[in-house]
Amino acid sequence: MIPLELPDPLQLAEAIVQGNRSAVANALNIIDNKRPEAKECSAQLLSALPQKKLLEEGHLIGITGPPGAGKSSLVSALIHIWRKAGVSIGVLAVDPSSRISGGALLGDRLRIKLPQFDEGLFIRSLASRGHLGGLASEVWPMGLVLLACFDLVIIETIGVGQTEIDIANVSDTVCYIAQPASGDSIQYLKSGVMEIPDVLVVNKSDLGTPAKKTARELTRCLVPPESQTDWSIPVHLVSASEGSGIEKLAQIFEEHRAWLSQANKLTSSRVEHQAAWGIKLLREEFGRHGLELVGGETTLLQQWTSHVASPLEIFEVFRKKILTHWKKI
Ligand SMILES: Nc1nc2c(ncn2[C@@H]2O[C@H](COP(=O)(O)OP(=O)(O)OP(=O)(O)O)[C@@H](O)[C@H]2O)c(=O)[nH]1
Ligand SMILES: [Mg+2]
């Protein structure tokens, strides 16, 4: 096998933080590479990214919803508004339903209309799914790389089953895009299986009555917040194709980000998310039985969230611990 030419992880991390887009593209390719030397390089890269950026800064927004609801169209419309305001954006469009890995097909499905060359915008599509369904494990480290480089990170994915849980475990703000006149969204909210998203959007308001009806039905499903300081989930009507309601949506995202900071929830939820992804990776590698060897998932989660170290360092500690027990069997 031809040896991989890998960059120095420390220099790569520095270039990413300085906003170098080709460094970001390079990093995502390394994370996507399954070769052990690439895995080693991405672990070192992630440890070299500034913790302050990964835990306290920027904004990770997850956009999910049924196929064809207009997620990509909406992301394009939002990008125009944010870029006009000088906000830099990294987008990861993940298609876990695709059986084809790579991304050639996805270029078509992405439907994100790009402005001409723009230093402050980076878009990457990823057509892969996790071993156990849901989002591929690469999504988490890729999100962190984007967070280290851009003011705002968007992760777009079709919402089905496990991906709903995964997207909530990678985003500060989860936004669900509903399709007008489709019972799916209502079913989804009523099922109570998943956590309710932070922002509910009904797209295609240009369709008139069906969109308004869906918004009313969604509103009826929501339970009012218990206290005045809790986040009150908005149901917002937009039309990505006509551009209506988009500025207000951008404002809602900003308000949710501000609320997270004010309520001291941003850092704690990012630590919890990192733990959830780390445990997901360990579960994929060793199975539930492997996790039981070191006390089970709940214990791992508690131990993880009480550590102050880079997520990759903690991950390696737990991995070695499981391996040690594993070898004793
Ligand atoms: N009438 C109307 N059509 C829209 C609107 N937004 C998107 N569409 C159309 O809906 C279809 C799906 O749009 P996409 O943006 O690709 O939807 P998506 O949710 O990203 O789709 P997937 O990624 O395939 O799940 C396209 O034909 C769009 O032109 C809207 O505001 N109004
Ligand atoms: Mg799309």
PDB file of C-alpha atoms and ligand atoms in Angstrom, residues 66-73 109 111 156 158 203-204 206-207 239-241, ligand 1:
ATOM      1  CA  PRO A  66     -38.408  14.828   5.949  1.00  0.00           C
ATOM      2  CA  PRO A  67     -37.022  14.402   2.418  1.00  0.00           C
ATOM      3  CA  GLY A  68     -37.974  17.259   0.123  1.00  0.00           C
ATOM      4  CA  ALA A  69     -39.185  19.605   2.885  1.00  0.00           C
ATOM      5  CA  GLY A  70     -36.855  22.281   1.535  1.00  0.00           C
ATOM      6  CA  LYS A  71     -33.920  21.977   3.942  1.00  0.00           C
ATOM      7  CA  SER A  72     -31.255  22.718   1.317  1.00  0.00           C
ATOM      8  CA  SER A  73     -33.284  25.535  -0.240  1.00  0.00           C
ATOM      9  CA  ARG A 109     -29.333  16.326  -4.342  1.00  0.00           C
ATOM     10  CA  ARG A 111     -29.414  21.821  -4.212  1.00  0.00           C
ATOM     11  CA  GLU A 156     -28.190  19.372   7.245  1.00  0.00           C
ATOM     12  CA  ILE A 158     -32.791  14.003   6.478  1.00  0.00           C
ATOM     13  CA  ASN A 203     -41.482  25.781   4.787  1.00  0.00           C
ATOM     14  CA  LYS A 204     -43.375  26.477   1.532  1.00  0.00           C
ATOM     15  CA  ASP A 206     -46.250  30.215  -0.482  1.00  0.00           C
ATOM     16  CA  LEU A 207     -48.561  27.178  -0.735  1.00  0.00           C
ATOM     17  CA  SER A 239     -40.865  30.275   2.069  1.00  0.00           C
ATOM     18  CA  ALA A 240     -37.361  29.415   0.943  1.00  0.00           C
ATOM     19  CA  SER A 241     -38.270  29.947  -2.705  1.00  0.00           C
TER      20      SER A 241
HETATM   21  N1  LIG B   1     -43.315  25.930  -3.277  1.00  0.00           N
HETATM   22  C1  LIG B   1     -42.136  25.818  -2.663  1.00  0.00           C
HETATM   23  N2  LIG B   1     -41.262  24.850  -3.015  1.00  0.00           N
HETATM   24  C2  LIG B   1     -40.084  24.779  -2.370  1.00  0.00           C
HETATM   25  C3  LIG B   1     -39.733  25.700  -1.332  1.00  0.00           C
HETATM   26  N3  LIG B   1     -38.528  25.368  -0.865  1.00  0.00           N
HETATM   27  C4  LIG B   1     -38.117  24.284  -1.568  1.00  0.00           C
HETATM   28  N4  LIG B   1     -39.055  23.935  -2.469  1.00  0.00           N
HETATM   29  C5  LIG B   1     -38.982  22.824  -3.439  1.00  0.00           C
HETATM   30  O1  LIG B   1     -39.028  21.585  -2.740  1.00  0.00           O
HETATM   31  C6  LIG B   1     -38.183  20.628  -3.358  1.00  0.00           C
HETATM   32  C7  LIG B   1     -37.182  20.076  -2.345  1.00  0.00           C
HETATM   33  O2  LIG B   1     -36.307  21.125  -1.941  1.00  0.00           O
HETATM   34  P1  LIG B   1     -34.912  20.835  -1.232  1.00  0.00           P
HETATM   35  O3  LIG B   1     -34.407  22.150  -0.756  1.00  0.00           O
HETATM   36  O4  LIG B   1     -34.036  20.033  -2.097  1.00  0.00           O
HETATM   37  O5  LIG B   1     -35.406  19.947  -0.028  1.00  0.00           O
HETATM   38  P2  LIG B   1     -34.543  19.057   0.989  1.00  0.00           P
HETATM   39  O6  LIG B   1     -35.353  18.988   2.238  1.00  0.00           O
HETATM   40  O7  LIG B   1     -33.170  19.581   1.104  1.00  0.00           O
HETATM   41  O8  LIG B   1     -34.531  17.670   0.237  1.00  0.00           O
HETATM   42  P3  LIG B   1     -33.612  16.385   0.561  1.00  0.00           P
HETATM   43  O9  LIG B   1     -32.229  16.875   0.877  1.00  0.00           O
HETATM   44  O10 LIG B   1     -33.703  15.578  -0.689  1.00  0.00           O
HETATM   45  O11 LIG B   1     -34.278  15.726   1.717  1.00  0.00           O
HETATM   46  C8  LIG B   1     -37.520  21.337  -4.540  1.00  0.00           C
HETATM   47  O12 LIG B   1     -38.230  21.039  -5.705  1.00  0.00           O
HETATM   48  C9  LIG B   1     -37.662  22.802  -4.187  1.00  0.00           C
HETATM   49  O13 LIG B   1     -37.715  23.627  -5.314  1.00  0.00           O
HETATM   50  C10 LIG B   1     -40.673  26.729  -0.995  1.00  0.00           C
HETATM   51  O14 LIG B   1     -40.471  27.573  -0.144  1.00  0.00           O
HETATM   52  N5  LIG B   1     -41.858  26.740  -1.691  1.00  0.00           N
END
